[in-house]
Amino acid sequence: MRFGVVVFPGSNCEQDVVGACRYLGLEAEYVWHGDTSLDGFDAIVLPGGFSYGDYIRCGAVARFSPVMNEVVRFAERGGPVLGICNGFQILTEAHLLPGALLRNRGLKFICRRVPLRVDGSCDWLDLPLGTVLEVPINHNEGNYTCDAATLERLNANGQVVLRYCEPDGSSAEDGSAPNGALDDIAGICNERGNVFGLMPHPERVVDPLSGGTDGQPFLTTVVRKLAEVAG
Amino acid sequence: MTVVADLSPELAPKLAVELGLKPSEYDHVVEILGRTPTITELYMYSLMWSEHCSYKHSRKALRMFPTEGPHVLQGPGENAGVIGVGDGWAVAFKMESHNHPSAIEPYQGAATGVGGIIRDIFTMGARPIASLDSLRFGTLDKARQRYLFEGAVAGIGGYGNCIGVPTVGGEVYFEEAYEGNCLINAMSIGLMREEDLMRAVAAGPGNLVLLIGSTTGRDGIGGASVLASQEFDERAEDKRPSVQVGDPFEEKLLIEACLELLRGDLLVALGDLGAAGLTSSASEMASRGGVGLDIDVTKVPQREPNMKPFEIMVSESQERMLAVVEPDKLDAAMAVCAKWGLRSTVIGQVTDTGRFVVREGETVVADMPAATLAHDAPIYDPAMERPAYLDEVAAFDPHTLSHPESPEALAETLLGLLASPNICSRRWIWEQYDHQVMTNTVVLPGGDAAVLRIGDTGRGEMTDRAIAVSSDCNGRYCYLDPYTGAQIALAEAARNVTCAGGEPAAITDCLNFGNPEKPEVFYTFYEAIRGLSDACKAWTIPVISGNVSFYNESFGNPIYPTPTVGLVGVLDHVDQHCTMDFKDEGDVIVLVGESYDELGGSEYLKVEHGLVTGAVPSLDLELEAAVQAAVRDGIRSGLIKSAHDCSEGGIAVALAESCIAGDIGADVHLHDELPAVSSLFGESQSRIVVTCAEDDADALVESLIAAGVPYSVIGTVGGDRLAICERLSVSLDDLRDAYEPTLEALVHGELQSEELHEG
């Protein structure tokens, strides 16, 4: 079981994801954005950061990196792909996930630990529905949006895996998303459940020294699931 | 070699004056060259001999600083200072001002301030791991100040967040004195293995000079002399073209490429292009190595057409690095740059002549001894005169004022202080900064000092070690008493680091003052340096890097003298760090140190009476050291569960902040005989509020007695109120409601500071 963590020019959380994997005793290696093969990797992570400076639009340039053709093929074959923050933005630009990420309501960058409620499951997260996790967000463009039909489909298929919520797990009447995200959406998966994108940074809460362990399931679940399939 | 004669002996001195050279300095240039200088030479000398680059007014005074100590691997004189932090790990750090550009264009000014100081760090071979920012503005009642503040914070975030270096700390004060001249001091900290320490020393005639990164444009031309070495007046807006524009994406690529070049042992030397651009970077590298350089400006990739040689030589276009490479390693070095999508171009070579030669193709446009640019700037001994106001303010007796006495009035005063822009929560600022990337931030912003674990996350070894970092300076104290005020800046930085469990190791400083050619201003500068030096020597904390920013004036009024101190402390075990929040019901609260009747210079006098006056709190250097050592011992032995220093707003504010942070109340008795306001809000130094478990109280007290430091057991943690017996009692909710929302409301213009003062 080997994680591949893609490094785009301007990625800046790749070392945190690899560090978190290694903390959990999982094998992880960097994948250069110019590479054209993902051979030897069992799960792919697109990390946070500012790929290509976020110029034009977040993720708009990165989706054209050579490695992205392979990532799309990998996902189509059912391989697990996780996009964190900028990685989520890239996944929407590459049309592996629906919708788009707009600038935060209030037009300010937000770095803050927030409560998240588990509202669905996928290959990367499979916790009892309603579980509340505390994970930091760290973005300027995390305001998820999509058209009404897509939202209906996401909800109907249980593709909304994570929602921003209040500390007790409830949803505030006027929304609990600090960035204004539609329907408080913090993370979604594709229909098959193998591609998962989220704005919060689970890799930042893996080692208790950096403030918590709620991020651990995001990396360990996929290992378990792959082992089940293989087993 | 013939140099082009593009200036007549009549015109040259006139251009020299226009570029900021004094007539005597021009004469010295002529003497060095033995002829009339060229246009390019005049530009290069005028910038390298500007105050910003040459420290010509401050250099003598700076010699007072102690610069050596057991931790020091590299003292002042390089791009940044470096200390060893154990197990072969080293930390490079430096603080630098970007005041003048920010006062004109706050977003780009602050952003390029961050970019510039970060380049100084990775130039040394260190990976930048943390930034701190020390900011000063006028009061936020004015729209212009809100624009500056909001823009500077956005610029720091916009740049720092993009390059993936956490912004973990800093400070901000709002005072009328900074209204015409805000201060943006950026500090960067980098981590490396000791053996990877790199110095910017050019060597080896025949080696090639490689320019890496952005193209060169006309932006920032003459920034160092135009902006940083002159006062502001109503023409400041005209100077906007002198402000550089930053590209953090390019910088992120530069960090990765340069660190890869250094790890691959592909470079002889590396330097960044900051103030005075290519001129400064190249001449400093050459003079340190005792070699010459031969550069052809037509080889420099240009952003705009028809640039003159002098423009190329002094451009301050951002995100550029200069490297010296051996010819047989050139291909490998350029391949690394290409991998990261960076431009790299050979623009010249190292020579054995000791001369800095600039060509435009075949034409020589400048030819001078390299060392004279970097090291032959005149050194001045400015006149000093003690300002008359110092005695006046020191003589002020706060007891002549009428003070609140009833518990209700004192409670209102406490709430007013918690809501003061200089004390209230800074959450609105640091939530705009990525303070966690690299996942080594163990103690987040909002406490006394940030704590960072040492290790190469995701790349290599992780360790149990950590550093604690803080930047501090109360400019009001320095205005009232520059000598003691500067010492208090260091004392507070060291106290903050101590409260986090760190052993202070070394400092960087950013010395912000007015026009040094005014004797009264220079007196405050000299006294501040003397004070800081005396304290550094007493506590064996060396100064390993720093920056002087003069001419911080507008319309003839200088800012408060503001010698900002950035301190790095070391923790051998990251688990032995401490935070300020009260922890558990029943914990015992102990005040380490002693309170005196000292209200001079306090936030209380400002908020309650609108006064900035009085004698600043006294500082006993031995007592301060003993208090800090005792608290560090208590933290290391595990007895102390929380520690928070008393600073602005006194012990009442310190207690309130620990309550808010821990979301728990406290029941306190202050056993002093002082007037209520002095006891609660006086800012006596050398005081730290600590807590311990009830069962550990005896052991903690015994350790404090053994250490010979004054202490008093003042109460217990618990409940949902801060009750200071016989003086005041306030609910936790009221404390929070005063402390949390102020800054955001002020920024949005929803609140005027006068309303705050009315409580």
mmCIF file of N, CA, C and O in Angstrom, chain B residues 323-384:
data_model
loop_
_atom_site.group_PDB
_atom_site.id
_atom_site.type_symbol
_atom_site.label_atom_id
_atom_site.label_comp_id
_atom_site.label_asym_id
_atom_site.label_seq_id
_atom_site.Cartn_x
_atom_site.Cartn_y
_atom_site.Cartn_z
ATOM 1 N N ALA B 323 23.722 33.858 -8.077
ATOM 2 C CA ALA B 323 24.540 32.731 -7.637
ATOM 3 C C ALA B 323 25.882 32.758 -8.350
ATOM 4 O O ALA B 323 25.993 33.265 -9.463
ATOM 5 N N VAL B 324 26.897 32.218 -7.677
ATOM 6 C CA VAL B 324 28.193 32.009 -8.328
ATOM 7 C C VAL B 324 28.360 30.505 -8.523
ATOM 8 O O VAL B 324 28.153 29.727 -7.579
ATOM 9 N N VAL B 325 28.676 30.120 -9.757
ATOM 10 C CA VAL B 325 28.723 28.700 -10.122
ATOM 11 C C VAL B 325 30.051 28.387 -10.816
ATOM 12 O O VAL B 325 30.518 29.174 -11.642
ATOM 13 N N GLU B 326 30.606 27.237 -10.488
ATOM 14 C CA GLU B 326 31.791 26.793 -11.222
ATOM 15 C C GLU B 326 31.354 26.381 -12.629
ATOM 16 O O GLU B 326 30.294 25.772 -12.780
ATOM 17 N N PRO B 327 32.178 26.681 -13.662
ATOM 18 C CA PRO B 327 31.748 26.413 -15.041
ATOM 19 C C PRO B 327 31.296 24.967 -15.266
ATOM 20 O O PRO B 327 30.314 24.736 -15.957
ATOM 21 N N ASP B 328 31.970 24.001 -14.645
ATOM 22 C CA ASP B 328 31.598 22.607 -14.930
ATOM 23 C C ASP B 328 30.317 22.178 -14.218
ATOM 24 O O ASP B 328 29.821 21.080 -14.439
ATOM 25 N N LYS B 329 29.785 23.039 -13.358
ATOM 26 C CA LYS B 329 28.522 22.699 -12.702
ATOM 27 C C LYS B 329 27.358 23.508 -13.259
ATOM 28 O O LYS B 329 26.226 23.402 -12.786
ATOM 29 N N LEU B 330 27.680 24.345 -14.256
ATOM 30 C CA LEU B 330 26.649 25.262 -14.778
ATOM 31 C C LEU B 330 25.444 24.513 -15.346
ATOM 32 O O LEU B 330 24.298 24.839 -15.024
ATOM 33 N N ASP B 331 25.705 23.496 -16.151
ATOM 34 C CA ASP B 331 24.590 22.781 -16.786
ATOM 35 C C ASP B 331 23.672 22.161 -15.738
ATOM 36 O O ASP B 331 22.444 22.255 -15.835
ATOM 37 N N ALA B 332 24.286 21.545 -14.742
ATOM 38 C CA ALA B 332 23.491 20.906 -13.694
ATOM 39 C C ALA B 332 22.664 21.946 -12.934
ATOM 40 O O ALA B 332 21.486 21.739 -12.620
ATOM 41 N N ALA B 333 23.277 23.101 -12.651
ATOM 42 C CA ALA B 333 22.584 24.152 -11.905
ATOM 43 C C ALA B 333 21.412 24.696 -12.733
ATOM 44 O O ALA B 333 20.303 24.890 -12.209
ATOM 45 N N MET B 334 21.658 24.928 -14.012
ATOM 46 C CA MET B 334 20.586 25.470 -14.844
ATOM 47 C C MET B 334 19.461 24.449 -15.027
ATOM 48 O O MET B 334 18.292 24.808 -15.157
ATOM 49 N N ALA B 335 19.809 23.165 -14.985
ATOM 50 C CA ALA B 335 18.774 22.134 -15.110
ATOM 51 C C ALA B 335 17.842 22.149 -13.905
ATOM 52 O O ALA B 335 16.624 21.970 -14.035
ATOM 53 N N VAL B 336 18.411 22.376 -12.715
ATOM 54 C CA VAL B 336 17.562 22.455 -11.523
ATOM 55 C C VAL B 336 16.601 23.647 -11.646
ATOM 56 O O VAL B 336 15.410 23.540 -11.357
ATOM 57 N N CYS B 337 17.115 24.775 -12.099
ATOM 58 C CA CYS B 337 16.253 25.960 -12.269
ATOM 59 C C CYS B 337 15.141 25.650 -13.274
ATOM 60 O O CYS B 337 13.975 25.979 -13.043
ATOM 61 N N ALA B 338 15.510 24.999 -14.378
ATOM 62 C CA ALA B 338 14.516 24.695 -15.410
ATOM 63 C C ALA B 338 13.458 23.744 -14.874
ATOM 64 O O ALA B 338 12.269 23.883 -15.171
ATOM 65 N N LYS B 339 13.885 22.790 -14.070
ATOM 66 C CA LYS B 339 12.925 21.839 -13.482
ATOM 67 C C LYS B 339 11.837 22.595 -12.724
ATOM 68 O O LYS B 339 10.667 22.239 -12.766
ATOM 69 N N TRP B 340 12.218 23.641 -12.022
ATOM 70 C CA TRP B 340 11.257 24.429 -11.241
ATOM 71 C C TRP B 340 10.632 25.552 -12.068
ATOM 72 O O TRP B 340 9.950 26.419 -11.532
ATOM 73 N N GLY B 341 10.877 25.530 -13.372
ATOM 74 C CA GLY B 341 10.236 26.526 -14.236
ATOM 75 C C GLY B 341 10.823 27.911 -14.067
ATOM 76 O O GLY B 341 10.153 28.908 -14.327
ATOM 77 N N LEU B 342 12.073 27.967 -13.612
ATOM 78 C CA LEU B 342 12.693 29.269 -13.364
ATOM 79 C C LEU B 342 13.711 29.617 -14.447
ATOM 80 O O LEU B 342 14.449 28.758 -14.937
ATOM 81 N N ARG B 343 13.755 30.901 -14.776
ATOM 82 C CA ARG B 343 14.746 31.415 -15.693
ATOM 83 C C ARG B 343 16.110 31.464 -14.985
ATOM 84 O O ARG B 343 16.183 31.816 -13.812
ATOM 85 N N SER B 344 17.170 31.092 -15.687
ATOM 86 C CA SER B 344 18.508 31.320 -15.127
ATOM 87 C C SER B 344 19.424 31.729 -16.269
ATOM 88 O O SER B 344 19.363 31.155 -17.350
ATOM 89 N N THR B 345 20.225 32.749 -16.028
ATOM 90 C CA THR B 345 21.039 33.321 -17.097
ATOM 91 C C THR B 345 22.417 33.694 -16.569
ATOM 92 O O THR B 345 22.522 34.322 -15.509
ATOM 93 N N VAL B 346 23.447 33.321 -17.316
ATOM 94 C CA VAL B 346 24.799 33.765 -16.944
ATOM 95 C C VAL B 346 24.940 35.227 -17.353
ATOM 96 O O VAL B 346 24.738 35.572 -18.518
ATOM 97 N N ILE B 347 25.233 36.090 -16.406
ATOM 98 C CA ILE B 347 25.340 37.523 -16.719
ATOM 99 C C ILE B 347 26.755 38.059 -16.540
ATOM 100 O O ILE B 347 27.008 39.239 -16.781
ATOM 101 N N GLY B 348 27.677 37.212 -16.116
ATOM 102 C CA GLY B 348 29.035 37.716 -15.946
ATOM 103 C C GLY B 348 29.909 36.688 -15.273
ATOM 104 O O GLY B 348 29.543 35.512 -15.172
ATOM 105 N N GLN B 349 31.101 37.129 -14.849
ATOM 106 C CA GLN B 349 31.989 36.192 -14.179
ATOM 107 C C GLN B 349 32.799 36.847 -13.074
ATOM 108 O O GLN B 349 32.889 38.066 -12.979
ATOM 109 N N VAL B 350 33.355 35.973 -12.234
ATOM 110 C CA VAL B 350 34.213 36.421 -11.142
ATOM 111 C C VAL B 350 35.607 36.677 -11.711
ATOM 112 O O VAL B 350 36.093 35.901 -12.543
ATOM 113 N N THR B 351 36.229 37.788 -11.284
ATOM 114 C CA THR B 351 37.578 38.111 -11.756
ATOM 115 C C THR B 351 38.528 38.256 -10.566
ATOM 116 O O THR B 351 38.082 38.291 -9.413
ATOM 117 N N ASP B 352 39.795 38.350 -10.860
ATOM 118 C CA ASP B 352 40.765 38.505 -9.758
ATOM 119 C C ASP B 352 41.219 39.957 -9.607
ATOM 120 O O ASP B 352 42.205 40.242 -8.942
ATOM 121 N N THR B 353 40.484 40.887 -10.212
ATOM 122 C CA THR B 353 40.943 42.272 -10.210
ATOM 123 C C THR B 353 40.461 43.064 -8.990
ATOM 124 O O THR B 353 40.979 44.141 -8.709
ATOM 125 N N GLY B 354 39.442 42.530 -8.292
ATOM 126 C CA GLY B 354 38.880 43.304 -7.179
ATOM 127 C C GLY B 354 38.003 44.440 -7.669
ATOM 128 O O GLY B 354 37.514 45.230 -6.864
ATOM 129 N N ARG B 355 37.808 44.522 -8.971
ATOM 130 C CA ARG B 355 37.008 45.625 -9.505
ATOM 131 C C ARG B 355 35.640 45.134 -9.944
ATOM 132 O O ARG B 355 35.478 44.010 -10.414
ATOM 133 N N PHE B 356 34.653 45.981 -9.761
ATOM 134 C CA PHE B 356 33.295 45.708 -10.188
ATOM 135 C C PHE B 356 33.118 46.411 -11.536
ATOM 136 O O PHE B 356 33.048 47.637 -11.596
ATOM 137 N N VAL B 357 33.104 45.625 -12.608
ATOM 138 C CA VAL B 357 32.997 46.190 -13.955
ATOM 139 C C VAL B 357 31.607 45.896 -14.505
ATOM 140 O O VAL B 357 31.142 44.755 -14.455
ATOM 141 N N VAL B 358 30.942 46.935 -15.007
ATOM 142 C CA VAL B 358 29.634 46.758 -15.635
ATOM 143 C C VAL B 358 29.750 47.158 -17.094
ATOM 144 O O VAL B 358 30.243 48.240 -17.413
ATOM 145 N N ARG B 359 29.315 46.263 -17.972
ATOM 146 C CA ARG B 359 29.362 46.538 -19.409
ATOM 147 C C ARG B 359 27.969 46.559 -19.987
ATOM 148 O O ARG B 359 27.078 45.881 -19.513
ATOM 149 N N GLU B 360 27.862 47.309 -21.051
ATOM 150 C CA GLU B 360 26.674 47.183 -21.882
ATOM 151 C C GLU B 360 27.206 46.705 -23.225
ATOM 152 O O GLU B 360 27.624 47.523 -24.059
ATOM 153 N N GLY B 361 27.235 45.401 -23.430
ATOM 154 C CA GLY B 361 27.891 44.841 -24.601
ATOM 155 C C GLY B 361 29.382 45.116 -24.516
ATOM 156 O O GLY B 361 30.048 44.683 -23.577
ATOM 157 N N GLU B 362 29.908 45.876 -25.491
ATOM 158 C CA GLU B 362 31.333 46.190 -25.530
ATOM 159 C C GLU B 362 31.697 47.413 -24.691
ATOM 160 O O GLU B 362 32.851 47.613 -24.337
ATOM 161 N N THR B 363 30.692 48.223 -24.386
ATOM 162 C CA THR B 363 30.966 49.472 -23.685
ATOM 163 C C THR B 363 31.021 49.274 -22.163
ATOM 164 O O THR B 363 30.107 48.691 -21.573
ATOM 165 N N VAL B 364 32.095 49.764 -21.561
ATOM 166 C CA VAL B 364 32.191 49.703 -20.098
ATOM 167 C C VAL B 364 31.479 50.924 -19.516
ATOM 168 O O VAL B 364 31.835 52.061 -19.814
ATOM 169 N N VAL B 365 30.430 50.698 -18.726
ATOM 170 C CA VAL B 365 29.663 51.826 -18.183
ATOM 171 C C VAL B 365 29.961 52.082 -16.709
ATOM 172 O O VAL B 365 29.541 53.106 -16.158
ATOM 173 N N ALA B 366 30.673 51.155 -16.083
ATOM 174 C CA ALA B 366 31.094 51.389 -14.704
ATOM 175 C C ALA B 366 32.292 50.506 -14.418
ATOM 176 O O ALA B 366 32.370 49.381 -14.907
ATOM 177 N N ASP B 367 33.223 51.031 -13.624
ATOM 178 C CA ASP B 367 34.424 50.276 -13.283
ATOM 179 C C ASP B 367 34.966 50.838 -11.989
ATOM 180 O O ASP B 367 35.534 51.925 -11.961
ATOM 181 N N MET B 368 34.762 50.143 -10.915
ATOM 182 C CA MET B 368 35.181 50.678 -9.610
ATOM 183 C C MET B 368 35.656 49.554 -8.702
ATOM 184 O O MET B 368 35.308 48.390 -8.922
ATOM 185 N N PRO B 369 36.429 49.882 -7.668
ATOM 186 C CA PRO B 369 36.839 48.845 -6.721
ATOM 187 C C PRO B 369 35.593 48.332 -5.992
ATOM 188 O O PRO B 369 34.853 49.118 -5.383
ATOM 189 N N ALA B 370 35.311 47.015 -6.073
ATOM 190 C CA ALA B 370 34.069 46.459 -5.541
ATOM 191 C C ALA B 370 33.883 46.773 -4.065
ATOM 192 O O ALA B 370 32.784 47.096 -3.616
ATOM 193 N N ALA B 371 34.969 46.695 -3.322
ATOM 194 C CA ALA B 371 34.858 46.875 -1.874
ATOM 195 C C ALA B 371 34.416 48.292 -1.496
ATOM 196 O O ALA B 371 33.843 48.504 -0.427
ATOM 197 N N THR B 372 34.686 49.268 -2.404
ATOM 198 C CA THR B 372 34.346 50.652 -2.017
ATOM 199 C C THR B 372 32.836 50.863 -1.999
ATOM 200 O O THR B 372 32.339 51.716 -1.271
ATOM 201 N N LEU B 373 32.110 50.089 -2.801
ATOM 202 C CA LEU B 373 30.657 50.217 -2.785
ATOM 203 C C LEU B 373 30.092 49.707 -1.471
ATOM 204 O O LEU B 373 29.256 50.346 -0.836
ATOM 205 N N ALA B 374 30.538 48.526 -1.090
ATOM 206 C CA ALA B 374 29.962 47.879 0.084
ATOM 207 C C ALA B 374 30.534 48.418 1.391
ATOM 208 O O ALA B 374 29.831 48.461 2.403
ATOM 209 N N HIS B 375 31.791 48.805 1.380
ATOM 210 C CA HIS B 375 32.423 49.085 2.681
ATOM 211 C C HIS B 375 33.026 50.472 2.850
ATOM 212 O O HIS B 375 33.442 50.804 3.941
ATOM 213 N N ASP B 376 33.083 51.265 1.790
ATOM 214 C CA ASP B 376 33.714 52.568 1.947
ATOM 215 C C ASP B 376 32.742 53.716 2.153
ATOM 216 O O ASP B 376 33.110 54.886 2.072
ATOM 217 N N ALA B 377 31.477 53.381 2.410
ATOM 218 C CA ALA B 377 30.530 54.457 2.688
ATOM 219 C C ALA B 377 31.036 55.238 3.889
ATOM 220 O O ALA B 377 31.648 54.668 4.795
ATOM 221 N N PRO B 378 30.835 56.544 3.890
ATOM 222 C CA PRO B 378 31.281 57.329 5.035
ATOM 223 C C PRO B 378 30.563 56.871 6.299
ATOM 224 O O PRO B 378 29.448 56.377 6.220
ATOM 225 N N ILE B 379 31.237 56.995 7.416
ATOM 226 C CA ILE B 379 30.570 56.671 8.685
ATOM 227 C C ILE B 379 30.428 57.968 9.460
ATOM 228 O O ILE B 379 31.407 58.692 9.666
ATOM 229 N N TYR B 380 29.222 58.257 9.850
ATOM 230 C CA TYR B 380 28.960 59.523 10.537
ATOM 231 C C TYR B 380 28.807 59.312 12.030
ATOM 232 O O TYR B 380 28.488 58.239 12.506
ATOM 233 N N ASP B 381 29.036 60.367 12.725
ATOM 234 C CA ASP B 381 28.919 60.388 14.171
ATOM 235 C C ASP B 381 27.898 61.466 14.499
ATOM 236 O O ASP B 381 28.268 62.577 14.860
ATOM 237 N N PRO B 382 26.629 61.182 14.313
ATOM 238 C CA PRO B 382 25.641 62.263 14.389
ATOM 239 C C PRO B 382 25.620 62.930 15.768
ATOM 240 O O PRO B 382 25.910 62.296 16.788
ATOM 241 N N ALA B 383 25.274 64.200 15.774
ATOM 242 C CA ALA B 383 25.174 64.953 17.028
ATOM 243 C C ALA B 383 23.986 64.442 17.838
ATOM 244 O O ALA B 383 22.997 63.973 17.280
ATOM 245 N N MET B 384 24.120 64.520 19.147
ATOM 246 C CA MET B 384 23.050 64.061 20.037
ATOM 247 C C MET B 384 22.655 65.172 20.992
ATOM 248 O O MET B 384 23.498 65.928 21.450
#
